[in-house]
Coordinates of C-alpha atoms in Angstrom, one line a residue:
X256 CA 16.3 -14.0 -15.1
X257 CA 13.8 -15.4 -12.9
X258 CA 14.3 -12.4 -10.2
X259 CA 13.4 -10.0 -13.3
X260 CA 10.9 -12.3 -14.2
X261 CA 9.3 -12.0 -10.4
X262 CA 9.6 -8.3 -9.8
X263 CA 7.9 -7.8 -13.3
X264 CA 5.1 -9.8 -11.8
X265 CA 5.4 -8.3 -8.7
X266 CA 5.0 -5.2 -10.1
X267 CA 2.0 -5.9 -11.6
X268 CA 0.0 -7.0 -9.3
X269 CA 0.7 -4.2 -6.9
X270 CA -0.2 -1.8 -9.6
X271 CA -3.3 -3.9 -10.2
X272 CA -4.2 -3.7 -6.1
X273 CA -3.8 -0.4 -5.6
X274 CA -6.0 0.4 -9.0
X275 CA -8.4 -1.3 -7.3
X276 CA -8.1 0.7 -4.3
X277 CA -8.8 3.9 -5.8
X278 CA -11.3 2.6 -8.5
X279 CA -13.7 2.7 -5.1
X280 CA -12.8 5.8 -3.7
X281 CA -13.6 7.7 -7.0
X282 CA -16.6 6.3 -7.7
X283 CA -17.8 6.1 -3.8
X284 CA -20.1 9.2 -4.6
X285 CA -21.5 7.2 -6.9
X286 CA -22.5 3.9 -4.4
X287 CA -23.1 7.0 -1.6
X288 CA -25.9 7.7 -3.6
X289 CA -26.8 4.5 -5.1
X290 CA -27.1 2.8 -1.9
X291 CA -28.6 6.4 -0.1
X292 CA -25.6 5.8 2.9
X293 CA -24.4 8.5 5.0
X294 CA -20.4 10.2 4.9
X295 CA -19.6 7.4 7.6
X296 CA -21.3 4.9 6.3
X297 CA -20.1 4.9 3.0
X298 CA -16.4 5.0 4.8
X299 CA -17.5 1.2 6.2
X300 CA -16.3 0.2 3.0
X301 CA -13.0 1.1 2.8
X302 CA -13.1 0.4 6.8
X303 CA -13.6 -3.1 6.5
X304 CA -11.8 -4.1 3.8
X305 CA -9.0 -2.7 6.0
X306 CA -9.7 -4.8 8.8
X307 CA -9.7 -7.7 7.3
X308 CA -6.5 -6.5 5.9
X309 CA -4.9 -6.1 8.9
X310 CA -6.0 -8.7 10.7
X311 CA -5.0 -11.6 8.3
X312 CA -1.6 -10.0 7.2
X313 CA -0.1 -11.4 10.8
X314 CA -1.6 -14.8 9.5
X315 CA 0.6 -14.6 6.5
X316 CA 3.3 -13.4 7.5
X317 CA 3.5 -16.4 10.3
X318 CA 2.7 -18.8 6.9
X319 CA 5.1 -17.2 5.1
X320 CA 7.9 -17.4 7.1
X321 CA 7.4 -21.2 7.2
X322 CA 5.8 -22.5 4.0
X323 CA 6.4 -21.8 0.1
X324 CA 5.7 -17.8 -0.1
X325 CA 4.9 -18.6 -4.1
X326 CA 1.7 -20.4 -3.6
X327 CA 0.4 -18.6 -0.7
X328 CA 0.8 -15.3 -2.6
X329 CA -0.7 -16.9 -6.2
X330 CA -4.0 -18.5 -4.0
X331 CA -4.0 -14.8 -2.2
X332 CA -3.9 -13.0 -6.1
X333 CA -6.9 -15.7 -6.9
X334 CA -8.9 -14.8 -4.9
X335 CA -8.1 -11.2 -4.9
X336 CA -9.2 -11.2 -8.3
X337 CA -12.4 -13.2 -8.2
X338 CA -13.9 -11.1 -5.4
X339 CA -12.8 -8.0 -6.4
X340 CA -14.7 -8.9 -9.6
X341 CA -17.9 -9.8 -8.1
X342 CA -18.2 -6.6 -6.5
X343 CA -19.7 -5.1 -9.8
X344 CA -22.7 -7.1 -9.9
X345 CA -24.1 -6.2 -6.2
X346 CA -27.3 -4.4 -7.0
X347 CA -29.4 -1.8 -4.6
X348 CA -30.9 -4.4 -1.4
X349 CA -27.7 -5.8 -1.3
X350 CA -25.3 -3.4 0.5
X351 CA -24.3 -6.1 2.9
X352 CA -23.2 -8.4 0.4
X353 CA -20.7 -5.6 -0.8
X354 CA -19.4 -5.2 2.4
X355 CA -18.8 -8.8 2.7
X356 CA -16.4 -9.0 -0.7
X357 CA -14.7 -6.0 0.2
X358 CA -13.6 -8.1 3.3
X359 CA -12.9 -11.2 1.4
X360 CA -10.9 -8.9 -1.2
X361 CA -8.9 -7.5 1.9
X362 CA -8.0 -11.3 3.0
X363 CA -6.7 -12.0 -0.6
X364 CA -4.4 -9.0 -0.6
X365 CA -2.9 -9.5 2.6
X366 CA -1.5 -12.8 1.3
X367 CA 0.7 -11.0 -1.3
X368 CA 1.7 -7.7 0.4
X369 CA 2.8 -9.4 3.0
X370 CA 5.2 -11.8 1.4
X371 CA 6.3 -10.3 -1.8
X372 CA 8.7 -7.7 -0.6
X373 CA 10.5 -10.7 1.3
X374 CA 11.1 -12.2 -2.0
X375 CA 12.9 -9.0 -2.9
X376 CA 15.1 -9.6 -0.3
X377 CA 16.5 -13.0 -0.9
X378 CA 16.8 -12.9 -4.6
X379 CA 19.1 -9.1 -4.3
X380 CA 21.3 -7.2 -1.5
X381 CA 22.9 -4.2 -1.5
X382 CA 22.2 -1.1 -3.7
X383 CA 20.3 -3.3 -6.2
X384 CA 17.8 -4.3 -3.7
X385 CA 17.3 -1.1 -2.6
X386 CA 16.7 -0.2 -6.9
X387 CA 13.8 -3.1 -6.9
X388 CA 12.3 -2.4 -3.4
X389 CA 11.7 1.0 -5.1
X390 CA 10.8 -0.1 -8.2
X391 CA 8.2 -1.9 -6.4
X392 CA 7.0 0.6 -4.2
X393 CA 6.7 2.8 -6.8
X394 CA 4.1 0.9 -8.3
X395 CA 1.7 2.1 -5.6
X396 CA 1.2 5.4 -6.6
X397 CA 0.9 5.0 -10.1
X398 CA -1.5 2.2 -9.7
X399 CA -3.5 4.7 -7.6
X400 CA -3.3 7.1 -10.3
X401 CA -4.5 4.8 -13.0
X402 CA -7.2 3.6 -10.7
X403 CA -8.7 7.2 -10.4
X404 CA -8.4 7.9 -14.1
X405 CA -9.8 4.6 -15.5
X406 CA -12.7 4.2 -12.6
X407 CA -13.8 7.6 -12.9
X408 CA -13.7 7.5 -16.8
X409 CA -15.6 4.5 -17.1
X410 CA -18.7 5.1 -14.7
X411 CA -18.4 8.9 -16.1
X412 CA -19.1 7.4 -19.6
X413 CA -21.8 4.6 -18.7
X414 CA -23.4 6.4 -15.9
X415 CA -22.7 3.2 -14.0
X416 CA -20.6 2.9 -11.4
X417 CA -20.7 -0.9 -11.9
X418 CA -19.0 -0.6 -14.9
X419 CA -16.0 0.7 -13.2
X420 CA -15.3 -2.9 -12.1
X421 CA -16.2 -4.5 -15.0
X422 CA -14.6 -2.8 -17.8
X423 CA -11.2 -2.5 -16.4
X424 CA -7.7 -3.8 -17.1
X425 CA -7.1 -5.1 -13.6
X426 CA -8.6 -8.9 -13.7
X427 CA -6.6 -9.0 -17.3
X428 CA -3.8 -7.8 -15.4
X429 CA -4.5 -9.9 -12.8
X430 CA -4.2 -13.3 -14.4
X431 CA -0.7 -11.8 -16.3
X432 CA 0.6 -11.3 -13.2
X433 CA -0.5 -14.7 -11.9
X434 CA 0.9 -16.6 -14.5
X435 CA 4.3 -14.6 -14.2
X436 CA 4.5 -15.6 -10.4
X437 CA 3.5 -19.4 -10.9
X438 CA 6.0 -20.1 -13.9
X439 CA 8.7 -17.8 -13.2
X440 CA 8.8 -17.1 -9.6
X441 CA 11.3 -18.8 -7.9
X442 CA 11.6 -19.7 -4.2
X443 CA 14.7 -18.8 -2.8
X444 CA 15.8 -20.3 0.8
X445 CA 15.1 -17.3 3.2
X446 CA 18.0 -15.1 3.5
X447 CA 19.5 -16.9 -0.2
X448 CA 21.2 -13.1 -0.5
X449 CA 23.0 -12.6 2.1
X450 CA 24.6 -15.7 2.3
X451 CA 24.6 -16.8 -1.0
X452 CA 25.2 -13.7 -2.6
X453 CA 22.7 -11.7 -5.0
X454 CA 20.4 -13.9 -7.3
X455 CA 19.8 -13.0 -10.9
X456 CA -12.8 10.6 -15.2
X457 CA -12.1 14.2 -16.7
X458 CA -12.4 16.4 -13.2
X459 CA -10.3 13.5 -11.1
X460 CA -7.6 12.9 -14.2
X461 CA -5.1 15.6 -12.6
X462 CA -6.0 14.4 -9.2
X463 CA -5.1 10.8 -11.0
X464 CA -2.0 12.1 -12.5
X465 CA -0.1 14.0 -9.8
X466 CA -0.3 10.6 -7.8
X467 CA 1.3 9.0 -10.7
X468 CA 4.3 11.4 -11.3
X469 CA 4.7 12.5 -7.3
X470 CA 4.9 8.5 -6.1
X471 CA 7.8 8.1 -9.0
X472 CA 9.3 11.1 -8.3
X473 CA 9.5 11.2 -4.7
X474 CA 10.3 7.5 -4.6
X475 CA 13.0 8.1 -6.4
X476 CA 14.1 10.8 -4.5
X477 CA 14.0 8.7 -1.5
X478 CA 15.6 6.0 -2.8
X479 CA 18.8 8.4 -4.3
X480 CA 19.3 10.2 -0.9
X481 CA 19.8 6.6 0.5
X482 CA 22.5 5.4 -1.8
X483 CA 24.2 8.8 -2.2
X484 CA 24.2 9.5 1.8
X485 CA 23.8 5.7 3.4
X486 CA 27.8 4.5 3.5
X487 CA 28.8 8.3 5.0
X488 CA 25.5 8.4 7.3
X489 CA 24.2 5.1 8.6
X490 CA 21.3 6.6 10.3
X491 CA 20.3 8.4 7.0
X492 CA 17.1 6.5 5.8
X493 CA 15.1 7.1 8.8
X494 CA 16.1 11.0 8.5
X495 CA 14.7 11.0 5.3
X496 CA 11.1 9.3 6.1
X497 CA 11.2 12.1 8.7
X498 CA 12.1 15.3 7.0
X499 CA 9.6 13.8 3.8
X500 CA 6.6 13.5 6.4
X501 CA 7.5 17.0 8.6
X502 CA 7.9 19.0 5.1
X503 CA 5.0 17.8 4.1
X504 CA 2.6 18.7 6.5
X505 CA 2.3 22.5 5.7
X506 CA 1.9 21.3 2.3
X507 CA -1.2 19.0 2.8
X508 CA -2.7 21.8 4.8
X509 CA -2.5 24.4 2.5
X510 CA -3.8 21.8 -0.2
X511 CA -6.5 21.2 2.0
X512 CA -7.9 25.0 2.5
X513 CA -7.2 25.7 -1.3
X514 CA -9.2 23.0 -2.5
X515 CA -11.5 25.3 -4.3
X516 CA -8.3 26.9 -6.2
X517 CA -6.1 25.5 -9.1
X518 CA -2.9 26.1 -6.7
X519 CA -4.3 23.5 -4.5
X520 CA -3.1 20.8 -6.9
X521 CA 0.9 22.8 -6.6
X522 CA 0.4 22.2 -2.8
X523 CA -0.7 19.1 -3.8
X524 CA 1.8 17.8 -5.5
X525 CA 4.4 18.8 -2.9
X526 CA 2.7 17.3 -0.3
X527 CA 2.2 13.7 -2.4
X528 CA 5.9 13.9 -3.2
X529 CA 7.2 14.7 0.2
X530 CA 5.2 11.7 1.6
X531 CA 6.4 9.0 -1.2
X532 CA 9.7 9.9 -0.1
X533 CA 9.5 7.5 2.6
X534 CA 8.1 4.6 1.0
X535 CA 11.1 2.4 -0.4
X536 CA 13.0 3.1 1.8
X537 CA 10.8 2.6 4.7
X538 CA 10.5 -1.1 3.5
X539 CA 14.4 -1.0 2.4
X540 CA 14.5 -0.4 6.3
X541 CA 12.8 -3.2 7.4
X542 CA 14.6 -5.9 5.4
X543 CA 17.6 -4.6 6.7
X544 CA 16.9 -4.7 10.4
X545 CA 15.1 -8.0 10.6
X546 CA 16.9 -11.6 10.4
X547 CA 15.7 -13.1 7.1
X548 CA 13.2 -16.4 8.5
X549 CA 11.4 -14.0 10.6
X550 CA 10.7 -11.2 7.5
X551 CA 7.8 -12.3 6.4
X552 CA 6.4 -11.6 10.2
X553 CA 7.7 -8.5 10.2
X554 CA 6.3 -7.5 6.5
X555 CA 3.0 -8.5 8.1
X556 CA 3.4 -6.8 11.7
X557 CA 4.9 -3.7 9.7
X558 CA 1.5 -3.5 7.5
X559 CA -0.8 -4.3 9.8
X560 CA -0.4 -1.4 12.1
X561 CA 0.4 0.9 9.4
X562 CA -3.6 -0.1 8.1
X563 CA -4.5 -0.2 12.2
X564 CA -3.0 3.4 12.7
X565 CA -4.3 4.3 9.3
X566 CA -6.4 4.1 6.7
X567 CA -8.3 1.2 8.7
X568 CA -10.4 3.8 11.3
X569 CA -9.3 7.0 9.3
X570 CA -12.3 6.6 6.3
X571 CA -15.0 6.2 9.0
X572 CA -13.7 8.7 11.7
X573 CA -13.1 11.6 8.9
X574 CA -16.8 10.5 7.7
X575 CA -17.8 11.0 11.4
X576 CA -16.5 13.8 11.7
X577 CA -17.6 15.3 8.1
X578 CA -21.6 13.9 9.4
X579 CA -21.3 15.6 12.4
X580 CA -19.9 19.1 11.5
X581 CA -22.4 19.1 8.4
X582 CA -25.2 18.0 10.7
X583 CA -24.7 21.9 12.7
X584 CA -25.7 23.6 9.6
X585 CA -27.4 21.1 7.0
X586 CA -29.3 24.0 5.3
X587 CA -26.2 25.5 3.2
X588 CA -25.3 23.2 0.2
X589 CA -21.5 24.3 0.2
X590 CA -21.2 23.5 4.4
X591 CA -21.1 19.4 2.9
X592 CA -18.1 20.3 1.0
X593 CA -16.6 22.3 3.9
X594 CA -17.4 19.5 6.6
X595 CA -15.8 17.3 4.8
X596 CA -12.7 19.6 4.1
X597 CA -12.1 20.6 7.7
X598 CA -12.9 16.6 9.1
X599 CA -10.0 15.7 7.0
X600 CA -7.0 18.3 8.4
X601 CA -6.7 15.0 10.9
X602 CA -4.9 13.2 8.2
X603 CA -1.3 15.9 8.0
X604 CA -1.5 16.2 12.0
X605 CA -1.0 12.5 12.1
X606 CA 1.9 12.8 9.4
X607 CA 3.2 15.3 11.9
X608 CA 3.4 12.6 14.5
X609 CA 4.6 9.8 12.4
X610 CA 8.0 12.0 11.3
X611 CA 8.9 12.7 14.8
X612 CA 9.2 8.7 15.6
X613 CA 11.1 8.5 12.4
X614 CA 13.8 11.3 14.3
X615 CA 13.8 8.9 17.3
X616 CA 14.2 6.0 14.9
X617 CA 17.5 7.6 14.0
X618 CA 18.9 6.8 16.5
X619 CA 18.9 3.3 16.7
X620 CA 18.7 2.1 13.0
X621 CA 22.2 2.1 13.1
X622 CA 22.4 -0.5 16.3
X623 CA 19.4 -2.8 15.2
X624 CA 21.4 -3.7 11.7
X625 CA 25.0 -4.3 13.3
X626 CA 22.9 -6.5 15.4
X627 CA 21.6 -8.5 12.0
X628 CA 24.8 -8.8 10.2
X629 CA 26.3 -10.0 13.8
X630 CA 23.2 -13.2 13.8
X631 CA 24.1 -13.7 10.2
X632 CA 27.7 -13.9 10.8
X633 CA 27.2 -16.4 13.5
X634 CA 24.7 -18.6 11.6
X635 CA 24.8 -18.0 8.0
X636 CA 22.4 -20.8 7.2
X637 CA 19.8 -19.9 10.0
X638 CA 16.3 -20.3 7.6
X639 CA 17.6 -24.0 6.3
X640 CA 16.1 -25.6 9.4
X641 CA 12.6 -24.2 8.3
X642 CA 12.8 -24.2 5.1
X643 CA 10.2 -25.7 3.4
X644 CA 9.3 -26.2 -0.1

């Protein structure tokens, strides 16, 4: 009961963080103009909430792999939600002060992304783990969806985009999830499962909605392939991160020069799909292939230099680049649209790159968990001696 108990909390809150996410991004037109800041500028935002991100999740991970993950992650979700809050009431001479809780907001979340999926880990094993690691990941997406559709509906009907901060769901479900974590979440010694066996707005709606059916639907997909294939095929997962990120490519780039056309959302949607393919079992991957007092670390290694290699430069470099094209012909109206539009064709060349290290991956996956069940063998109660509660 209490694993149920903590991956319906779990689940929450990562819905409620990635809401959050994309409740700025569709209202960062809005603060563009509200705060009169440049394409690259305006990235800054997302840029340094990102960097502090990445930067504390190391910090976590360490405390994490030492001290009680459930108050570390329910002090993270605090303040998470406080800061997140308060960015609603920053008003027009105070653009600095934004910038500042976007950081603190990135410090608060790197507390619980970090840890939770470790949690996963000791309270299930096997196939079921694999079920809840999706079932979290999942989350994502359709927390992303629901972020563009409530943000954008609520500054669309005040005029305000302050309003998309305020009047929201997300500090309600904020403080659910909180309270979920502190009474039900348990603390299981680190590696419990394996040695102990398993534990009990209108024009960005579609855009909202295809991220919300392709995260579930690809997800699942992902997470299917690696059950049905993973016994005959060992090196299977990594095979399918790759052949979701390489098929997805041409998709995003079509989507990308049919943005003015309604089959851009088809392309769209194939391209979304294709991607969340890889996310379960990307993190079903890691658990596997990491001994259990040392995944916490490897949670926050794994996320930091996805953010670093990612979305931490990427708003601010596609802004960049969006400035400068737009700045060689600043006369035409539609050429802002179009710098923008050909700035961010860097995003499915990178995708490109990250599926051919998932083929190279392939070929060790299978050697780096024999390795793991060989430490676990030899010292089945390895996290006792660090356990701390």
């Amino acid at each position: 009961l209490c694993g149920d108990m903590y991956m319906l909390g779990s689940r929450v809150c990562v819905c409620v963080c990635n809401m959050q996410h994309e409740c700025l991004c569709c209202v960062l037109p809005n603060i563009q103009a509200y705060f009169h800041l440049s394409d690259g500028t305006a990235a800054l935002l997302q840029t340094v909430f990102i960097c502090s991100f990445l930067l504390l999740a190391p910090v976590f991970g360490y405390l994490g792999d030492r001290y009680n993950r459930k108050y570390i992650m329910i002090a993270g979700l605090i303040m998470w939600t406080l800061t997140s809050f308060c960015c609603s009431f920053i008003t027009e001479s105070y653009f600095w002060a934004l910038m500042l809780l976007r950081a603190l907001v990135g410090i608060g979340e790197a507390s619980y992304t970090t840890i939770a999926p470790t949690l996963i880990a000791d309270l299930f094993t096997g196939a079921r783990r694999s079920i809840m690691i999706c079932a979290f990941y999942i989350l994502i997406p359709v927390g992303s969806g629901l972020g563009f559709i409530i943000g954008a509906g609520v500054a669309s009907q005040t005029g305000d985009w302050h309003w998309a901060f305020r009047v929201r769901i997300n500090p309600i479900f904020g403080l659910v999830g909180i309270a979920l974590l502190f009474f039900f979440c348990p603390n299981p010694p680190r590696g419990a499962a394996e040695t102990q066996g398993e534990g009990p707005a209108a024009e960005l709606l579609p855009g909202g909605l295809v991220t919300i059916v392709t995260g579930v639907l690809g997800g699942s997909i992902g997470t299917l392939l690696s059950r049905s294939f993973r016994d005959r095929l060992p090196h299977v997962d990594p095979l399918i991160c790759a052949v979701g990120l390489l098929a997805s490519v041409p998709c995003l780039i079509a989507s990308i020069f049919t943005a003015s056309t309604s089959i851009a959302t088809v392309f769209a949607f194939l391209g979304q799909a294709l991607v969340a393919m890889n996310w379960a079992v990307m993190a079903d991957i890691l658990l596997y292939i990491v001994i259990p007092n040392r995944r916490s670390t490897a949670e926050a290694l794994q996320v930091m230099f996805i953010h670093l290699l990612g979305d931490c430069g990427s708003p601010y470099i596609v802004g960049a680049i969006s400035d400068a094209i737009y700045s060689s012909n600043p006369e035409t109206s539609a050429w802002s649209f179009h710098s923008l539009q050909y700035s961010i064709t860097i995003c499915p060349a990178v995708g490109f790159i990250g599926g051919l290290f998932y083929l190279v991956a392939a070929f060790y996956i299978n050697d780096d968990r024999k390795a793991v069940l060989q430490f676990l063998e030899v010292e089945p109660s390895v996290d006792q001696s660090i356990q701390k509660t």
